[in-house]
Short mmCIF file of C-alpha atoms in Angstrom, two decimals:
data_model
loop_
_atom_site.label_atom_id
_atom_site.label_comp_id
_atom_site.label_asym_id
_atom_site.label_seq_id
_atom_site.Cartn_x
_atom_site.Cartn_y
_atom_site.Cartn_z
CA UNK A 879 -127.02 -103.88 97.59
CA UNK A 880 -124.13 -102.10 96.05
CA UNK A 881 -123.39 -98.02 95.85
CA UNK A 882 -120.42 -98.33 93.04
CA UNK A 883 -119.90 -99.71 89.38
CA UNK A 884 -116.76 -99.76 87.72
CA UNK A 885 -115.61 -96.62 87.43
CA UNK A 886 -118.75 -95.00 87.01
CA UNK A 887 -118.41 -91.76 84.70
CA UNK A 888 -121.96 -89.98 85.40
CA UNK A 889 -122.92 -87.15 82.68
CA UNK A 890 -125.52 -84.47 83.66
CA UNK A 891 -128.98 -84.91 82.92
CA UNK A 892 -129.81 -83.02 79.66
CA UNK A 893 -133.15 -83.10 77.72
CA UNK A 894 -134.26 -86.06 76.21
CA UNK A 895 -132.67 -85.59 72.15
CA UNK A 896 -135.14 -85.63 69.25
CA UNK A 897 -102.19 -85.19 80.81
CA UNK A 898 -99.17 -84.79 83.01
CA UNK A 899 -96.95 -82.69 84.99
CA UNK A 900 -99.36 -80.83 87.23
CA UNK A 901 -99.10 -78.25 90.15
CA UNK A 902 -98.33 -79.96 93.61
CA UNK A 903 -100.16 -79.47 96.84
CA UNK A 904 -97.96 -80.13 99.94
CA UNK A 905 -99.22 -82.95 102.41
CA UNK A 906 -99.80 -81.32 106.10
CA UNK A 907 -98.43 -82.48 108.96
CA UNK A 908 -99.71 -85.91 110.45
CA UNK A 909 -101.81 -86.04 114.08
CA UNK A 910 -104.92 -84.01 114.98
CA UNK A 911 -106.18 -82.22 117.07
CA UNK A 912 -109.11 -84.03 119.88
CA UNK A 913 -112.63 -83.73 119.08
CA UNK A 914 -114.33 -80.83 119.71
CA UNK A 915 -118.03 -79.49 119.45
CA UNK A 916 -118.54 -79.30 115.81
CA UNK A 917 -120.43 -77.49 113.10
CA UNK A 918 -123.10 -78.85 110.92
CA UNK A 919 -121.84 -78.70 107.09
CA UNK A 920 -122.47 -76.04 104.80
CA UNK A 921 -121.60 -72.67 104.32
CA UNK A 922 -124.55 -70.96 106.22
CA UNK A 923 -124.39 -73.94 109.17
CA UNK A 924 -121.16 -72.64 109.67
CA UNK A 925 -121.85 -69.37 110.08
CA UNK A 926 -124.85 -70.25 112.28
CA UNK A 927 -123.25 -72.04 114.48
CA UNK A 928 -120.04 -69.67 114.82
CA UNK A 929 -122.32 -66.89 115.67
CA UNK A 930 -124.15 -68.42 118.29
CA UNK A 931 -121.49 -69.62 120.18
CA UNK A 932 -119.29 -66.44 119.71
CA UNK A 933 -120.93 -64.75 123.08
CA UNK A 934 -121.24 -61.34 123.13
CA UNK A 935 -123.73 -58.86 121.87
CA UNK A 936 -121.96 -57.36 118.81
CA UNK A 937 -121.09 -60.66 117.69
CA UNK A 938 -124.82 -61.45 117.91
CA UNK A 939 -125.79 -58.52 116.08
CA UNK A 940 -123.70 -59.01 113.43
CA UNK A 941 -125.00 -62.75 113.30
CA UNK A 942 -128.68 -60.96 112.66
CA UNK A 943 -127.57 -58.49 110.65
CA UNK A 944 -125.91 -61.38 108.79
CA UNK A 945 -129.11 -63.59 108.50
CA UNK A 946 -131.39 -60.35 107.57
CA UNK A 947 -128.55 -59.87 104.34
CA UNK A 948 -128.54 -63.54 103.25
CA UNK A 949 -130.12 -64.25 99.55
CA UNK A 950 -133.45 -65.90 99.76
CA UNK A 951 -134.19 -66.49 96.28
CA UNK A 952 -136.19 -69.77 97.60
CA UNK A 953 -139.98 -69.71 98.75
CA UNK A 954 -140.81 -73.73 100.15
CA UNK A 955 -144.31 -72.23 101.12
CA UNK A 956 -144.92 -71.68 97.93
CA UNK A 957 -145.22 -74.89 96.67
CA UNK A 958 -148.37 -76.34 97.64
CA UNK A 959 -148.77 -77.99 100.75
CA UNK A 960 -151.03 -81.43 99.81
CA UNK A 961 -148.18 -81.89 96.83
CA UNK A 962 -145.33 -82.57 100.25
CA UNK A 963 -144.89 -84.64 102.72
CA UNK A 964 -146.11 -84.42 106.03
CA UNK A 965 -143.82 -83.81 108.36
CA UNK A 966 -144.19 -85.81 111.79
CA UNK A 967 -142.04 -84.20 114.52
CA UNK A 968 -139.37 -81.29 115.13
CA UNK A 969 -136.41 -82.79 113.77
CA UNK A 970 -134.78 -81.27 111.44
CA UNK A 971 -133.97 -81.80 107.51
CA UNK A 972 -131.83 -79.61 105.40
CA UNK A 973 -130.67 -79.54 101.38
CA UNK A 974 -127.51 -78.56 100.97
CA UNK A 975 -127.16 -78.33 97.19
CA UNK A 976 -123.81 -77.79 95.61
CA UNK A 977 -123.92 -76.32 91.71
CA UNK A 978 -120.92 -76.12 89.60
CA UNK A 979 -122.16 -72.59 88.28
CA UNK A 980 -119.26 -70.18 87.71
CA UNK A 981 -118.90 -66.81 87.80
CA UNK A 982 -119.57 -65.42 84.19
CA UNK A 983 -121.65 -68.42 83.23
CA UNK A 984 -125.27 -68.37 82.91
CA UNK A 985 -126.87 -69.29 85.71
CA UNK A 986 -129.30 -71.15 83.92
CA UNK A 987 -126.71 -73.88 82.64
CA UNK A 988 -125.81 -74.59 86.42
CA UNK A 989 -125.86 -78.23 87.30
CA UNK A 990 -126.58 -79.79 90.91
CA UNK A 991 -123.08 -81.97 91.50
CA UNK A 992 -123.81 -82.20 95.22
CA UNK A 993 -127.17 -82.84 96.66
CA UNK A 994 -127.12 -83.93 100.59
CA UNK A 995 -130.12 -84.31 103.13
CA UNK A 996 -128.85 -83.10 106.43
CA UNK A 997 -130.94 -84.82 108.70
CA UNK A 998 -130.47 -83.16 113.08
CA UNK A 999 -132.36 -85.40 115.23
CA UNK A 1000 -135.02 -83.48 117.28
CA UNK A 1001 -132.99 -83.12 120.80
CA UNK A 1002 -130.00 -82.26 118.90
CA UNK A 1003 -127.49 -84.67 119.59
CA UNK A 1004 -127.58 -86.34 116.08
CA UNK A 1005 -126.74 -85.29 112.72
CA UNK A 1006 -126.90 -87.99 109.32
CA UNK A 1007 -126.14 -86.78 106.05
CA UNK A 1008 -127.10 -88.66 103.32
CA UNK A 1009 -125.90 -87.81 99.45
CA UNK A 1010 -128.02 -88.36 96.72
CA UNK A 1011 -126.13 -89.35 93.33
CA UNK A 1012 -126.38 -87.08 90.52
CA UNK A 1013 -127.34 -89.81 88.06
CA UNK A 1014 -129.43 -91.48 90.65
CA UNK A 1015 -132.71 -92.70 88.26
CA UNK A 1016 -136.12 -91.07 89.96
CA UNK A 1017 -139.42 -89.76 88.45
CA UNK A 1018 -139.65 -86.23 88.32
CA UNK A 1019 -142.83 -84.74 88.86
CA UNK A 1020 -144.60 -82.47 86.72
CA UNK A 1021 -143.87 -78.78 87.63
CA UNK A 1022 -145.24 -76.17 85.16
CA UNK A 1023 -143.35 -73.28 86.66
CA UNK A 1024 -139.99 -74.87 85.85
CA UNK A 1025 -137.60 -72.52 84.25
CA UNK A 1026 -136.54 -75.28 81.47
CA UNK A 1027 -138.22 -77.28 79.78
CA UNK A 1028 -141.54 -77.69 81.82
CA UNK A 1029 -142.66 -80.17 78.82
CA UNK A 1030 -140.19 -82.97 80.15
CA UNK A 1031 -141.15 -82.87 83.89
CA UNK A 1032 -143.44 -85.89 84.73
CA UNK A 1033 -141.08 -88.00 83.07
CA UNK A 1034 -138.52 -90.91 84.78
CA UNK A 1035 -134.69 -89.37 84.60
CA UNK A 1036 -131.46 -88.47 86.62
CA UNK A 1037 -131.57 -86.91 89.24
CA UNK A 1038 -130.10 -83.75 88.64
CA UNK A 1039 -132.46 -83.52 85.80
CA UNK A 1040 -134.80 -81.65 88.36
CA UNK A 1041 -131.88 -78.98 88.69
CA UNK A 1042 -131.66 -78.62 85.43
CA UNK A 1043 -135.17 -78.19 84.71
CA UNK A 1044 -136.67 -76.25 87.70
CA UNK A 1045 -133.83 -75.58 89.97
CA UNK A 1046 -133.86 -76.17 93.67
CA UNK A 1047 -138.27 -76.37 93.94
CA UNK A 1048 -138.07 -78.98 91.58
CA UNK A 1049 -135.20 -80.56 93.12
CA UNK A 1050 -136.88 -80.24 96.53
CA UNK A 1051 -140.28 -81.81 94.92
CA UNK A 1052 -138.42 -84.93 93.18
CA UNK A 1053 -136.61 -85.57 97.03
CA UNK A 1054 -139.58 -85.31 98.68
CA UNK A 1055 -141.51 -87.64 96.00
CA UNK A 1056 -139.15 -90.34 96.41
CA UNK A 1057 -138.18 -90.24 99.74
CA UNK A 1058 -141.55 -89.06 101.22
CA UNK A 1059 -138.89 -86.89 103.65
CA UNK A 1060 -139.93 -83.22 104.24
CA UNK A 1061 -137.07 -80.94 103.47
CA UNK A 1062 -137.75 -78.21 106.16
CA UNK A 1063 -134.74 -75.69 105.02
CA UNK A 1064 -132.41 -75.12 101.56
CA UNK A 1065 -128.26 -73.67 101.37
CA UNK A 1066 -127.30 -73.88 98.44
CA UNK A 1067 -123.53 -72.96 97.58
CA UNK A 1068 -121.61 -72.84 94.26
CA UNK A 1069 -118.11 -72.99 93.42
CA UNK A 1070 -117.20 -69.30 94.34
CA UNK A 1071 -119.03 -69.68 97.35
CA UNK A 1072 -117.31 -72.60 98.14
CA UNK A 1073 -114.01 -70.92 97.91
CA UNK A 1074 -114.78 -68.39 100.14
CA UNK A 1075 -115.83 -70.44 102.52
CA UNK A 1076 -112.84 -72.59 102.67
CA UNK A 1077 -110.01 -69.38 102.31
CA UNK A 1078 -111.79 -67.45 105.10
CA UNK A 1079 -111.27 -70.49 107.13
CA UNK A 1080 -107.54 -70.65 106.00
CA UNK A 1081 -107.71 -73.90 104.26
CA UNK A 1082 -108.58 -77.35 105.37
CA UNK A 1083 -106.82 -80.23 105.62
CA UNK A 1084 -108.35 -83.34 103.77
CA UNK A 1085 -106.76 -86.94 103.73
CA UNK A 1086 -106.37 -87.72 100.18
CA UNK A 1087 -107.48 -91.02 98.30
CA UNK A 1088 -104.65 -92.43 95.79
CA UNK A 1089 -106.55 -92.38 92.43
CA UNK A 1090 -106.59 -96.83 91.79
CA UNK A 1091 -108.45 -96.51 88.17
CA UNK A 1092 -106.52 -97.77 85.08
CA UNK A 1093 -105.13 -94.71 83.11
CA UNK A 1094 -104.70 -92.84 86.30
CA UNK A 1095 -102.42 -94.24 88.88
CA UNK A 1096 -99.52 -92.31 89.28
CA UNK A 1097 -95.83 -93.47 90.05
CA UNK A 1098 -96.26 -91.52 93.87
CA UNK A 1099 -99.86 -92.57 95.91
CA UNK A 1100 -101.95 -89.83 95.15
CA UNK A 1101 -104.37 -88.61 92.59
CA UNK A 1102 -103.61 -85.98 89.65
CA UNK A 1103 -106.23 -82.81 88.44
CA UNK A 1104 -107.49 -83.30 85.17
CA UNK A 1105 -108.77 -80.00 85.16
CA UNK A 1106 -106.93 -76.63 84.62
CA UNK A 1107 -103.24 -76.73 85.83
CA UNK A 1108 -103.47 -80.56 86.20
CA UNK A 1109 -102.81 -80.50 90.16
CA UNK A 1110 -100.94 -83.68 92.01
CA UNK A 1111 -102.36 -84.53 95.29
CA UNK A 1112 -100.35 -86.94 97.04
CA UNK A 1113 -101.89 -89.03 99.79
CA UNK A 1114 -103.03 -88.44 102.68
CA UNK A 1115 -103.82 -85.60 104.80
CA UNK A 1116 -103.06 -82.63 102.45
CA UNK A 1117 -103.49 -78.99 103.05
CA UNK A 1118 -105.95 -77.05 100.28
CA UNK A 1119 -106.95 -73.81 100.08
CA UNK A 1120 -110.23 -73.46 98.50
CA UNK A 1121 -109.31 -73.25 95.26
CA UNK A 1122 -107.05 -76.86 95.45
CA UNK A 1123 -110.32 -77.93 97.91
CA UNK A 1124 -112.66 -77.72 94.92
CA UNK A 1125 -110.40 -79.02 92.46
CA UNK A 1126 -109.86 -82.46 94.66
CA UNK A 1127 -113.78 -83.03 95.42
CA UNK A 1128 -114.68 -82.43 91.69
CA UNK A 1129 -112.50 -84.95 90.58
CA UNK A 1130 -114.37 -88.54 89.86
CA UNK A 1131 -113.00 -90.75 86.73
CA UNK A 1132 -109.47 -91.36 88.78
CA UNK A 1133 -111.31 -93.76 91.24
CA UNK A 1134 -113.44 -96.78 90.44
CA UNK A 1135 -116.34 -95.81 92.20
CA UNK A 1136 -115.93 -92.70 90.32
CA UNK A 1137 -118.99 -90.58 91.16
CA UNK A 1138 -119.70 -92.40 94.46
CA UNK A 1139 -115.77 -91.15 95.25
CA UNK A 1140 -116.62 -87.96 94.65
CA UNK A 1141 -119.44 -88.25 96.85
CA UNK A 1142 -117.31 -89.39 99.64
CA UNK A 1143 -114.42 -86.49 99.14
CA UNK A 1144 -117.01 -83.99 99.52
CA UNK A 1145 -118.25 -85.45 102.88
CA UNK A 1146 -114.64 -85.53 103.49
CA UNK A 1147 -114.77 -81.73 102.82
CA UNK A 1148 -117.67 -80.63 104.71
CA UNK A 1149 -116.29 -82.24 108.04
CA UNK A 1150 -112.34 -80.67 107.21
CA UNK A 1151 -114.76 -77.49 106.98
CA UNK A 1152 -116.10 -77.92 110.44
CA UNK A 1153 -112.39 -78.80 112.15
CA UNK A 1154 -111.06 -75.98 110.35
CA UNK A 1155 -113.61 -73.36 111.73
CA UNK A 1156 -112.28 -74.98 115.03
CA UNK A 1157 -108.63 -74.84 114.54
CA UNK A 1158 -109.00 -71.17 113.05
CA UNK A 1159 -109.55 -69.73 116.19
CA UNK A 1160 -113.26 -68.52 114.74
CA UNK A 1161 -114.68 -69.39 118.61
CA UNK A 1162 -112.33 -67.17 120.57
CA UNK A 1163 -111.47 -64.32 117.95
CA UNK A 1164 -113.84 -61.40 117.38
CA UNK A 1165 -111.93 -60.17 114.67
CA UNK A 1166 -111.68 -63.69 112.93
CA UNK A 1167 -114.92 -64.45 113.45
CA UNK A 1168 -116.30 -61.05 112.23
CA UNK A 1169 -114.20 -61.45 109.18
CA UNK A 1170 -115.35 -65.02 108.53
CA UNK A 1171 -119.30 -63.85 108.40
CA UNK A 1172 -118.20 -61.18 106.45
CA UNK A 1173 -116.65 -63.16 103.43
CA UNK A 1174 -119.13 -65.95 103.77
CA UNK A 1175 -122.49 -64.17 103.92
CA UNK A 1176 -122.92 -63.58 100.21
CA UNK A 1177 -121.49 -67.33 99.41
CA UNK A 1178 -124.47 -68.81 99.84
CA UNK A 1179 -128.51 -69.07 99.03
CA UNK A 1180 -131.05 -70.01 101.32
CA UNK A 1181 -134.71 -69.93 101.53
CA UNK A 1182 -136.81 -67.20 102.86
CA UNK A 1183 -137.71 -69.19 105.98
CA UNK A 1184 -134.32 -70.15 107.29
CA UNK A 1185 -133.15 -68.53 110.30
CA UNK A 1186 -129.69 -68.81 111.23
CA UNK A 1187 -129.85 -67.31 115.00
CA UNK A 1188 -132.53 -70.46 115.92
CA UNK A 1189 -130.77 -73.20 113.84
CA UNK A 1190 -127.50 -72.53 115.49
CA UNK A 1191 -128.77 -72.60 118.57
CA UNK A 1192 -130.13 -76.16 117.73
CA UNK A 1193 -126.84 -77.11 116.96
CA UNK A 1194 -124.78 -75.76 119.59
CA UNK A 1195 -124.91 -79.17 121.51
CA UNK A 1196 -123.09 -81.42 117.93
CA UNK A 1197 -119.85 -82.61 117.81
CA UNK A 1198 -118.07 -83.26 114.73
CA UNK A 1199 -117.86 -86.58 115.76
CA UNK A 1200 -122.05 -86.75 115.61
CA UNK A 1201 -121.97 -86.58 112.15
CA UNK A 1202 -122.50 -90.11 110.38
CA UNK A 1203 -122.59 -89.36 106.37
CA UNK A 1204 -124.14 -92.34 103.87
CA UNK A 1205 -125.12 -92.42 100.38
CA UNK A 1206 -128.51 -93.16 99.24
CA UNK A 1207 -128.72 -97.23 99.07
CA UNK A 1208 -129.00 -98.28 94.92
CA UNK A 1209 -128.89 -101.21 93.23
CA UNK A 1210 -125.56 -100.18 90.98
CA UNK A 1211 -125.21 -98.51 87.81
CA UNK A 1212 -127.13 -100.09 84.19
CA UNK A 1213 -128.12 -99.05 80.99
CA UNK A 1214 -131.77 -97.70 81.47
CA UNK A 1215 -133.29 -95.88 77.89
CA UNK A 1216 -129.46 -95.44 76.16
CA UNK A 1217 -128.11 -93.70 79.68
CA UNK A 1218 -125.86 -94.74 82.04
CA UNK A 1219 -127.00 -94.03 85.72
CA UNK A 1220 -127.35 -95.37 88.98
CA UNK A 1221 -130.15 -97.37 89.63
CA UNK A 1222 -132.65 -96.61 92.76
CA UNK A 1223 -135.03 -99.23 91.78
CA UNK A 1224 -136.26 -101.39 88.60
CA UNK A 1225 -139.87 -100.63 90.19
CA UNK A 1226 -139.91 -96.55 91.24
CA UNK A 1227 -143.56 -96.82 91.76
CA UNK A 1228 -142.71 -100.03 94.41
CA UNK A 1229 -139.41 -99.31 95.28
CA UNK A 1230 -139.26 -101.25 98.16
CA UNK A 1231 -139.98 -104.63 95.99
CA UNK A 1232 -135.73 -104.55 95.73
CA UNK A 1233 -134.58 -101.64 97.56
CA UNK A 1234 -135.95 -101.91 101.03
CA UNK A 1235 -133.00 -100.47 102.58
CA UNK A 1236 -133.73 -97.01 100.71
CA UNK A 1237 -137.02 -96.93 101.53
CA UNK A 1238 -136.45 -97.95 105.77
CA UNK A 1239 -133.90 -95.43 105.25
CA UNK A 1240 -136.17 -92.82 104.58
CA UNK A 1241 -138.98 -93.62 107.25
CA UNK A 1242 -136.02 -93.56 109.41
CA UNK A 1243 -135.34 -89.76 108.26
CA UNK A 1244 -139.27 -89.00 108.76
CA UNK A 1245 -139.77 -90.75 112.43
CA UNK A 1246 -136.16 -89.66 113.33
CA UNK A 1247 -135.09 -92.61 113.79
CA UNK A 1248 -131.93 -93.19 111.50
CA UNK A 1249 -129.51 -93.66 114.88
CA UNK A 1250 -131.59 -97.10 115.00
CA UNK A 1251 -131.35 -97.34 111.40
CA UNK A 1252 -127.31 -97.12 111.78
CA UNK A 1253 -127.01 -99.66 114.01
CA UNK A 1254 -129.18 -102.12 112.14
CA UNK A 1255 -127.16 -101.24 108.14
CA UNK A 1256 -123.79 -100.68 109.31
CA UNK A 1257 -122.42 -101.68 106.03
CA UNK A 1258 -124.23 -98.74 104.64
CA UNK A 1259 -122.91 -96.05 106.53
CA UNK A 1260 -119.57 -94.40 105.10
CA UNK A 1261 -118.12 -93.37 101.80
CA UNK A 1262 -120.45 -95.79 99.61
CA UNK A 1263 -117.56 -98.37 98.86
CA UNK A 1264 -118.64 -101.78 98.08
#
């Protein structure tokens, strides 16, 4: 069982056919601070979270008021109930969905670069996350509602095919196909959105992986941009605001696990997120935290059943250091129909005939189990290096 190839270069799922001298980040200050009770990733978790432990009753109000506001542009109950899973107890299982759309781009071109299951054990005290590679090769169900290309749905492809074809219902449909895991709740954030989030906080710190792919090692351990003003990160912990933040977690061809890198540096990002909201003062400052929900609110997209007030309060009890993140176990990247892609199983109707860890993983997810799961795949737990 592997999660990396060689420097794996994924390209997003499309229908079928018929340089040098960047910007430099300064490195932060070495140490840390000790653990404290921590925030479940993604924009609106953080907000949740921060509201309900702000005390006080015009914090809370603006934590409603702030919940009533969000966009909700996605109805689960829609989709028919005998087409999903069944879901078995109260624990709970969230999509966070990341999309490189930009503003002034059309929406509709938007690709899913980030796809996590948040998984919070029922009393709480738990919390996996486990990404699911872009290029990971899965059958996508048939959806005739999707907003592209409804005639290819039904068919075996990447992952964020679904995205691309039917946005975040069809992405939710091909998860819960594969993994038989009920996803309960949707965020999904895009890259202006994840700015936001990251400059409200006042940055993050992130400790930086030196690039090791051929072509890309620099003379100083670090890793350089290749996009826009060519940025140098050097090594180790770095302070980003959240424009540099989103620069270093889209990188991927500078590493050789390339995409399963990436992966990684965006877990790294989502905890840096939670210590930040921490370090900010967002507990113990009215006006921080007030200012924080107010330039966060409209960073993210959530579905029409997601209340923050009763999710944060079933987080409350987390600590950052509760949160184990994993990658979806594969069998490596191959050559399957011209594509390159990572490879969930050479059977996807009997997946566990040669990837039994996936599949334990996700009855693990639905019987809430995955702390037992840990314990018995240690090697699987991390940033997905070989």
């Amino acid at each position: 069982m592997t999660y990396s190839g060689s420097n794996y270069r994924g390209s997003a799922s499309v229908p079928p056919a018929g340089g040098g001298g960047g910007a430099r980040v300064a490195a932060a200050a070495a140490g840390g601070g000790s653990t404290r009770r921590g925030l479940i990733g993604s924009g609106i978790g953080l907000v949740a979270s921060i509201a309900a432990t702000g005390g006080g009753f015009a914090i809370w109000s603006t934590a409603k008021t702030t919940d009533a506001d969000l966009d909700r542009p996605f109805d689960l109950e829609a989709i028919p109930d005998e087409d999903r899973p069944e879901k078995l107890n109260a624990a709970l299982n969230i999509l966070i969905v990341g999309s490189d759309h930009r503003e002034g781009n059309d929406e509709a071109d938007a690709r899913s670069d980030t796809n996590i299951i948040m998984h919070v054990a029922e009393d709480g005290t738990e919390a996996y996350g486990v990404s699911i590679p872009r290029d990971l090769y899965v059958h996508i169900p048939e959806y005739a509602d999707a907003s592209n290309y409804p005639e290819y749905t039904g068919s075996d492809a990447k992952f964020n095919a679904a995205y691309a074809w039917g946005g975040v219902p069809l992405t939710v449909l091909t998860i819960e196909e594969f993994t038989g895991v009920r996803i309960d709740h949707v965020v999904e954030i895009d890259f202006a959105g994840l700015v936001q989030v990251v400059d409200a906080l006042g940055g993050v710190t992130i400790d930086i992986e030196a690039a090791d792919a051929d072509g890309y090692i620099t003379d100083e351990p670090g890793v350089e941009s290749i996009h826009g003003d060519h940025m140098f990160f050097p090594a180790g912990p770095t302070e980003l605001t959240g424009e540099q933040a989103l620069d270093y977690v889209r990188q991927r061809k500078q590493w050789n696990r390339g995409d399963f890198a990436r992966m990684q540096h965006q877990q790294d990002l989502i905890k840096a997120i939670m210590d930040s909201a921490l370090s900010a003062g967002v507990l113990t400052s009215r006006s921080t935290l007030t200012s924080f929900i107010d330039s966060t609110s409209d960073a993210v997209k959530v579905d029409t059943e997601f209340n923050v007030v009763s999710t944060a309060i079933s987080l409350m009890d987390l600590r950052s250091d509760d949160l184990v993140f994993m990658t979806t176990p594969n069998l490596g990247t191959d050559t399957i129909g011209g594509e390159s892609v990572v490879v969930y199983s050479y059977d996807l109707e009997n997946p566990s005939n040669d990837n039994p860890e996936a599949t334990s993983l996700w009855d693990a997810i639905r019987e809430d189990t995955v702390g037992a799961w840990v314990e018995q795949n240690a090697d699987l737990v991390g940033g997905g290096e070989e």
